[in-house]
Amino acid sequence: CLKNAAKYCLKSKDIKGLITGPVNKKLINEAGYKFFGQTDELASLSKIKSEKVIMLFSSKDLKIALFTRHIPLKD
């Protein structure tokens, strides 16, 4: 679904953005898909290096961009 939605957004001039929800990466990988995360997948589909993109959480009053991703706090 993510790939189809992203491809549709990239082709359309009418689409202004793509909103994703939480996913279980472990289950996706166990199903046979090599999946590191939605941010990296969207970067790949957009032909952008993953180090050039950031993950953004947004609500009406707050927007948070992550400085790192997929790095455990202990590291």
PDB file of N, CA and C in Angstrom:
ATOM      1  N   CYS A   1       0.830  -1.203   0.000  1.00  0.00           N
ATOM      2  CA  CYS A   1       0.000   0.000   0.000  1.00  0.00           C
ATOM      3  C   CYS A   1       0.869   1.260   0.000  1.00  0.00           C
ATOM      4  N   LEU A   2       1.959   1.238   0.786  1.00  0.00           N
ATOM      5  CA  LEU A   2       2.833   2.406   0.862  1.00  0.00           C
ATOM      6  C   LEU A   2       3.451   2.702  -0.497  1.00  0.00           C
ATOM      7  N   LYS A   3       3.942   1.659  -1.170  1.00  0.00           N
ATOM      8  CA  LYS A   3       4.549   1.850  -2.490  1.00  0.00           C
ATOM      9  C   LYS A   3       3.538   2.397  -3.491  1.00  0.00           C
ATOM     10  N   ASN A   4       2.340   1.831  -3.511  1.00  0.00           N
ATOM     11  CA  ASN A   4       1.317   2.299  -4.437  1.00  0.00           C
ATOM     12  C   ASN A   4       0.930   3.744  -4.159  1.00  0.00           C
ATOM     13  N   ALA A   5       0.739   4.093  -2.892  1.00  0.00           N
ATOM     14  CA  ALA A   5       0.379   5.461  -2.535  1.00  0.00           C
ATOM     15  C   ALA A   5       1.485   6.438  -2.916  1.00  0.00           C
ATOM     16  N   ALA A   6       2.727   6.063  -2.645  1.00  0.00           N
ATOM     17  CA  ALA A   6       3.856   6.940  -2.964  1.00  0.00           C
ATOM     18  C   ALA A   6       3.980   7.144  -4.469  1.00  0.00           C
ATOM     19  N   LYS A   7       3.865   6.073  -5.228  1.00  0.00           N
ATOM     20  CA  LYS A   7       3.962   6.183  -6.686  1.00  0.00           C
ATOM     21  C   LYS A   7       2.849   7.069  -7.234  1.00  0.00           C
ATOM     22  N   TYR A   8       1.633   6.926  -6.697  1.00  0.00           N
ATOM     23  CA  TYR A   8       0.513   7.758  -7.129  1.00  0.00           C
ATOM     24  C   TYR A   8       0.788   9.233  -6.811  1.00  0.00           C
ATOM     25  N   CYS A   9       1.303   9.494  -5.623  1.00  0.00           N
ATOM     26  CA  CYS A   9       1.612  10.875  -5.234  1.00  0.00           C
ATOM     27  C   CYS A   9       2.697  11.473  -6.127  1.00  0.00           C
ATOM     28  N   LEU A  10       3.704  10.682  -6.459  1.00  0.00           N
ATOM     29  CA  LEU A  10       4.798  11.180  -7.290  1.00  0.00           C
ATOM     30  C   LEU A  10       4.339  11.499  -8.709  1.00  0.00           C
ATOM     31  N   LYS A  11       3.336  10.775  -9.208  1.00  0.00           N
ATOM     32  CA  LYS A  11       2.830  10.994 -10.563  1.00  0.00           C
ATOM     33  C   LYS A  11       1.805  12.121 -10.636  1.00  0.00           C
ATOM     34  N   SER A  12       1.095  12.370  -9.549  1.00  0.00           N
ATOM     35  CA  SER A  12      -0.017  13.320  -9.549  1.00  0.00           C
ATOM     36  C   SER A  12       0.434  14.732  -9.202  1.00  0.00           C
ATOM     37  N   LYS A  13      -0.107  15.685  -9.894  1.00  0.00           N
ATOM     38  CA  LYS A  13       0.155  17.092  -9.566  1.00  0.00           C
ATOM     39  C   LYS A  13      -0.882  17.619  -8.564  1.00  0.00           C
ATOM     40  N   ASP A  14      -1.938  16.836  -8.332  1.00  0.00           N
ATOM     41  CA  ASP A  14      -3.006  17.249  -7.427  1.00  0.00           C
ATOM     42  C   ASP A  14      -2.768  16.852  -5.977  1.00  0.00           C
ATOM     43  N   ILE A  15      -1.924  15.862  -5.744  1.00  0.00           N
ATOM     44  CA  ILE A  15      -1.662  15.369  -4.387  1.00  0.00           C
ATOM     45  C   ILE A  15      -0.618  16.257  -3.730  1.00  0.00           C
ATOM     46  N   LYS A  16      -0.907  16.725  -2.527  1.00  0.00           N
ATOM     47  CA  LYS A  16       0.004  17.625  -1.809  1.00  0.00           C
ATOM     48  C   LYS A  16       0.837  16.935  -0.743  1.00  0.00           C
ATOM     49  N   GLY A  17       0.486  15.712  -0.375  1.00  0.00           N
ATOM     50  CA  GLY A  17       1.239  15.028   0.659  1.00  0.00           C
ATOM     51  C   GLY A  17       0.721  13.620   0.879  1.00  0.00           C
ATOM     52  N   LEU A  18       1.450  12.877   1.684  1.00  0.00           N
ATOM     53  CA  LEU A  18       1.100  11.504   2.027  1.00  0.00           C
ATOM     54  C   LEU A  18       1.197  11.359   3.535  1.00  0.00           C
ATOM     55  N   ILE A  19       0.136  10.897   4.135  1.00  0.00           N
ATOM     56  CA  ILE A  19       0.109  10.682   5.583  1.00  0.00           C
ATOM     57  C   ILE A  19       0.193   9.182   5.831  1.00  0.00           C
ATOM     58  N   THR A  20       1.113   8.779   6.701  1.00  0.00           N
ATOM     59  CA  THR A  20       1.256   7.366   7.042  1.00  0.00           C
ATOM     60  C   THR A  20       0.922   7.163   8.514  1.00  0.00           C
ATOM     61  N   GLY A  21       0.644   5.946   8.854  1.00  0.00           N
ATOM     62  CA  GLY A  21       0.384   5.598  10.244  1.00  0.00           C
ATOM     63  C   GLY A  21       1.441   4.633  10.740  1.00  0.00           C
ATOM     64  N   PRO A  22       1.360   4.253  11.996  1.00  0.00           N
ATOM     65  CA  PRO A  22       2.346   3.323  12.552  1.00  0.00           C
ATOM     66  C   PRO A  22       2.257   1.957  11.879  1.00  0.00           C
ATOM     67  N   VAL A  23       3.405   1.315  11.739  1.00  0.00           N
ATOM     68  CA  VAL A  23       3.461  -0.041  11.188  1.00  0.00           C
ATOM     69  C   VAL A  23       4.332  -0.904  12.089  1.00  0.00           C
ATOM     70  N   ASN A  24       4.191  -2.201  11.972  1.00  0.00           N
ATOM     71  CA  ASN A  24       5.013  -3.142  12.717  1.00  0.00           C
ATOM     72  C   ASN A  24       6.091  -3.666  11.778  1.00  0.00           C
ATOM     73  N   LYS A  25       7.282  -3.080  11.853  1.00  0.00           N
ATOM     74  CA  LYS A  25       8.382  -3.455  10.954  1.00  0.00           C
ATOM     75  C   LYS A  25       8.771  -4.923  11.115  1.00  0.00           C
ATOM     76  N   LYS A  26       8.705  -5.427  12.333  1.00  0.00           N
ATOM     77  CA  LYS A  26       9.071  -6.826  12.573  1.00  0.00           C
ATOM     78  C   LYS A  26       8.156  -7.763  11.793  1.00  0.00           C
ATOM     79  N   LEU A  27       6.854  -7.520  11.846  1.00  0.00           N
ATOM     80  CA  LEU A  27       5.914  -8.366  11.107  1.00  0.00           C
ATOM     81  C   LEU A  27       6.089  -8.228   9.598  1.00  0.00           C
ATOM     82  N   ILE A  28       6.373  -7.027   9.140  1.00  0.00           N
ATOM     83  CA  ILE A  28       6.597  -6.815   7.699  1.00  0.00           C
ATOM     84  C   ILE A  28       7.809  -7.615   7.246  1.00  0.00           C
ATOM     85  N   ASN A  29       8.896  -7.564   8.022  1.00  0.00           N
ATOM     86  CA  ASN A  29      10.096  -8.321   7.684  1.00  0.00           C
ATOM     87  C   ASN A  29       9.844  -9.829   7.760  1.00  0.00           C
ATOM     88  N   GLU A  30       9.092 -10.268   8.770  1.00  0.00           N
ATOM     89  CA  GLU A  30       8.774 -11.691   8.908  1.00  0.00           C
ATOM     90  C   GLU A  30       7.923 -12.189   7.745  1.00  0.00           C
ATOM     91  N   ALA A  31       7.163 -11.292   7.110  1.00  0.00           N
ATOM     92  CA  ALA A  31       6.340 -11.663   5.952  1.00  0.00           C
ATOM     93  C   ALA A  31       7.170 -11.762   4.676  1.00  0.00           C
ATOM     94  N   GLY A  32       8.469 -11.457   4.791  1.00  0.00           N
ATOM     95  CA  GLY A  32       9.351 -11.634   3.643  1.00  0.00           C
ATOM     96  C   GLY A  32       9.747 -10.357   2.926  1.00  0.00           C
ATOM     97  N   TYR A  33       9.357  -9.223   3.467  1.00  0.00           N
ATOM     98  CA  TYR A  33       9.711  -7.944   2.853  1.00  0.00           C
ATOM     99  C   TYR A  33      10.907  -7.342   3.585  1.00  0.00           C
ATOM    100  N   LYS A  34      11.898  -6.901   2.847  1.00  0.00           N
ATOM    101  CA  LYS A  34      13.025  -6.197   3.450  1.00  0.00           C
ATOM    102  C   LYS A  34      12.563  -4.754   3.674  1.00  0.00           C
ATOM    103  N   PHE A  35      12.356  -4.390   4.934  1.00  0.00           N
ATOM    104  CA  PHE A  35      11.736  -3.094   5.252  1.00  0.00           C
ATOM    105  C   PHE A  35      12.410  -2.513   6.481  1.00  0.00           C
ATOM    106  N   PHE A  36      13.080  -1.376   6.297  1.00  0.00           N
ATOM    107  CA  PHE A  36      13.744  -0.705   7.412  1.00  0.00           C
ATOM    108  C   PHE A  36      12.841   0.349   8.041  1.00  0.00           C
ATOM    109  N   GLY A  37      11.959   0.921   7.238  1.00  0.00           N
ATOM    110  CA  GLY A  37      11.031   1.914   7.754  1.00  0.00           C
ATOM    111  C   GLY A  37      10.401   2.703   6.621  1.00  0.00           C
ATOM    112  N   GLN A  38       9.309   3.369   6.929  1.00  0.00           N
ATOM    113  CA  GLN A  38       8.578   4.126   5.914  1.00  0.00           C
ATOM    114  C   GLN A  38       9.400   5.287   5.356  1.00  0.00           C
ATOM    115  N   THR A  39      10.154   5.957   6.203  1.00  0.00           N
ATOM    116  CA  THR A  39      10.960   7.093   5.745  1.00  0.00           C
ATOM    117  C   THR A  39      11.964   6.652   4.697  1.00  0.00           C
ATOM    118  N   ASP A  40      12.665   5.563   4.966  1.00  0.00           N
ATOM    119  CA  ASP A  40      13.657   5.057   4.018  1.00  0.00           C
ATOM    120  C   ASP A  40      13.001   4.539   2.743  1.00  0.00           C
ATOM    121  N   GLU A  41      11.859   3.903   2.879  1.00  0.00           N
ATOM    122  CA  GLU A  41      11.141   3.391   1.707  1.00  0.00           C
ATOM    123  C   GLU A  41      10.686   4.545   0.814  1.00  0.00           C
ATOM    124  N   LEU A  42      10.158   5.603   1.421  1.00  0.00           N
ATOM    125  CA  LEU A  42       9.712   6.763   0.641  1.00  0.00           C
ATOM    126  C   LEU A  42      10.890   7.470  -0.017  1.00  0.00           C
ATOM    127  N   ALA A  43      12.013   7.537   0.669  1.00  0.00           N
ATOM    128  CA  ALA A  43      13.214   8.139   0.072  1.00  0.00           C
ATOM    129  C   ALA A  43      13.632   7.335  -1.147  1.00  0.00           C
ATOM    130  N   SER A  44      13.651   6.017  -1.028  1.00  0.00           N
ATOM    131  CA  SER A  44      14.048   5.153  -2.138  1.00  0.00           C
ATOM    132  C   SER A  44      13.108   5.319  -3.333  1.00  0.00           C
ATOM    133  N   LEU A  45      11.812   5.307  -3.077  1.00  0.00           N
ATOM    134  CA  LEU A  45      10.837   5.457  -4.154  1.00  0.00           C
ATOM    135  C   LEU A  45      10.936   6.825  -4.827  1.00  0.00           C
ATOM    136  N   SER A  46      11.385   7.821  -4.060  1.00  0.00           N
ATOM    137  CA  SER A  46      11.535   9.183  -4.596  1.00  0.00           C
ATOM    138  C   SER A  46      12.905   9.418  -5.208  1.00  0.00           C
ATOM    139  N   LYS A  47      13.758   8.372  -5.141  1.00  0.00           N
ATOM    140  CA  LYS A  47      15.134   8.456  -5.646  1.00  0.00           C
ATOM    141  C   LYS A  47      15.934   9.547  -4.923  1.00  0.00           C
ATOM    142  N   ILE A  48      15.757   9.600  -3.603  1.00  0.00           N
ATOM    143  CA  ILE A  48      16.465  10.532  -2.729  1.00  0.00           C
ATOM    144  C   ILE A  48      17.271   9.703  -1.738  1.00  0.00           C
ATOM    145  N   LYS A  49      18.498  10.101  -1.464  1.00  0.00           N
ATOM    146  CA  LYS A  49      19.317   9.393  -0.478  1.00  0.00           C
ATOM    147  C   LYS A  49      18.649   9.498   0.888  1.00  0.00           C
ATOM    148  N   SER A  50      18.611   8.373   1.607  1.00  0.00           N
ATOM    149  CA  SER A  50      17.888   8.349   2.884  1.00  0.00           C
ATOM    150  C   SER A  50      18.467   9.323   3.907  1.00  0.00           C
ATOM    151  N   GLU A  51      19.761   9.664   3.802  1.00  0.00           N
ATOM    152  CA  GLU A  51      20.326  10.634   4.752  1.00  0.00           C
ATOM    153  C   GLU A  51      19.881  12.064   4.459  1.00  0.00           C
ATOM    154  N   LYS A  52      19.159  12.265   3.359  1.00  0.00           N
ATOM    155  CA  LYS A  52      18.672  13.595   2.986  1.00  0.00           C
ATOM    156  C   LYS A  52      17.221  13.828   3.414  1.00  0.00           C
ATOM    157  N   VAL A  53      16.605  12.846   4.058  1.00  0.00           N
ATOM    158  CA  VAL A  53      15.209  12.974   4.475  1.00  0.00           C
ATOM    159  C   VAL A  53      15.097  12.898   5.996  1.00  0.00           C
ATOM    160  N   ILE A  54      14.013  13.435   6.534  1.00  0.00           N
ATOM    161  CA  ILE A  54      13.758  13.348   7.967  1.00  0.00           C
ATOM    162  C   ILE A  54      12.325  12.879   8.198  1.00  0.00           C
ATOM    163  N   MET A  55      12.100  12.329   9.366  1.00  0.00           N
ATOM    164  CA  MET A  55      10.773  11.916   9.780  1.00  0.00           C
ATOM    165  C   MET A  55      10.147  13.079  10.548  1.00  0.00           C
ATOM    166  N   LEU A  56       8.888  13.387  10.243  1.00  0.00           N
ATOM    167  CA  LEU A  56       8.204  14.509  10.881  1.00  0.00           C
ATOM    168  C   LEU A  56       6.890  14.029  11.472  1.00  0.00           C
ATOM    169  N   PHE A  57       6.690  14.328  12.735  1.00  0.00           N
ATOM    170  CA  PHE A  57       5.415  14.092  13.392  1.00  0.00           C
ATOM    171  C   PHE A  57       4.714  15.436  13.491  1.00  0.00           C
ATOM    172  N   SER A  58       3.444  15.471  13.129  1.00  0.00           N
ATOM    173  CA  SER A  58       2.754  16.754  13.079  1.00  0.00           C
ATOM    174  C   SER A  58       1.366  16.653  13.690  1.00  0.00           C
ATOM    175  N   SER A  59       1.006  17.681  14.449  1.00  0.00           N
ATOM    176  CA  SER A  59      -0.352  17.818  14.965  1.00  0.00           C
ATOM    177  C   SER A  59      -0.752  19.284  14.783  1.00  0.00           C
ATOM    178  N   LYS A  60      -1.926  19.615  15.220  1.00  0.00           N
ATOM    179  CA  LYS A  60      -2.409  20.988  15.070  1.00  0.00           C
ATOM    180  C   LYS A  60      -1.459  22.000  15.721  1.00  0.00           C
ATOM    181  N   ASP A  61      -0.960  21.674  16.913  1.00  0.00           N
ATOM    182  CA  ASP A  61      -0.161  22.632  17.680  1.00  0.00           C
ATOM    183  C   ASP A  61       1.328  22.330  17.738  1.00  0.00           C
ATOM    184  N   LEU A  62       1.756  21.192  17.211  1.00  0.00           N
ATOM    185  CA  LEU A  62       3.147  20.794  17.406  1.00  0.00           C
ATOM    186  C   LEU A  62       3.669  20.032  16.194  1.00  0.00           C
ATOM    187  N   LYS A  63       4.895  20.335  15.817  1.00  0.00           N
ATOM    188  CA  LYS A  63       5.577  19.590  14.765  1.00  0.00           C
ATOM    189  C   LYS A  63       6.940  19.176  15.305  1.00  0.00           C
ATOM    190  N   ILE A  64       7.261  17.887  15.187  1.00  0.00           N
ATOM    191  CA  ILE A  64       8.520  17.357  15.703  1.00  0.00           C
ATOM    192  C   ILE A  64       9.245  16.631  14.573  1.00  0.00           C
ATOM    193  N   ALA A  65      10.462  17.067  14.276  1.00  0.00           N
ATOM    194  CA  ALA A  65      11.317  16.389  13.303  1.00  0.00           C
ATOM    195  C   ALA A  65      12.401  15.656  14.088  1.00  0.00           C
ATOM    196  N   LEU A  66      12.608  14.394  13.765  1.00  0.00           N
ATOM    197  CA  LEU A  66      13.583  13.603  14.495  1.00  0.00           C
ATOM    198  C   LEU A  66      14.998  13.860  13.989  1.00  0.00           C
ATOM    199  N   PHE A  67      15.921  14.018  14.910  1.00  0.00           N
ATOM    200  CA  PHE A  67      17.330  14.227  14.571  1.00  0.00           C
ATOM    201  C   PHE A  67      17.989  12.929  14.116  1.00  0.00           C
ATOM    202  N   THR A  68      17.597  11.829  14.728  1.00  0.00           N
ATOM    203  CA  THR A  68      18.077  10.495  14.337  1.00  0.00           C
ATOM    204  C   THR A  68      16.871   9.596  14.177  1.00  0.00           C
ATOM    205  N   ARG A  69      17.071   8.464  13.517  1.00  0.00           N
ATOM    206  CA  ARG A  69      15.999   7.489  13.451  1.00  0.00           C
ATOM    207  C   ARG A  69      16.589   6.084  13.459  1.00  0.00           C
ATOM    208  N   HIS A  70      15.837   5.190  14.023  1.00  0.00           N
ATOM    209  CA  HIS A  70      16.204   3.780  14.068  1.00  0.00           C
ATOM    210  C   HIS A  70      17.530   3.532  14.793  1.00  0.00           C
ATOM    211  N   ILE A  71      17.851   4.399  15.748  1.00  0.00           N
ATOM    212  CA  ILE A  71      19.035   4.209  16.579  1.00  0.00           C
ATOM    213  C   ILE A  71      18.546   4.074  18.023  1.00  0.00           C
ATOM    214  N   PRO A  72      18.800   2.944  18.674  1.00  0.00           N
ATOM    215  CA  PRO A  72      18.353   2.789  20.066  1.00  0.00           C
ATOM    216  C   PRO A  72      18.954   3.870  20.973  1.00  0.00           C
ATOM    217  N   LEU A  73      18.203   4.313  21.952  1.00  0.00           N
ATOM    218  CA  LEU A  73      18.681   5.351  22.872  1.00  0.00           C
ATOM    219  C   LEU A  73      19.989   4.956  23.525  1.00  0.00           C
ATOM    220  N   LYS A  74      20.192   3.672  23.824  1.00  0.00           N
ATOM    221  CA  LYS A  74      21.430   3.233  24.481  1.00  0.00           C
ATOM    222  C   LYS A  74      22.656   3.436  23.592  1.00  0.00           C
ATOM    223  N   ASP A  75      22.441   3.552  22.267  1.00  0.00           N
ATOM    224  CA  ASP A  75      23.553   3.768  21.338  1.00  0.00           C
ATOM    225  C   ASP A  75      23.795   5.238  21.064  1.00  0.00           C
TER     226      ASP A  75
END
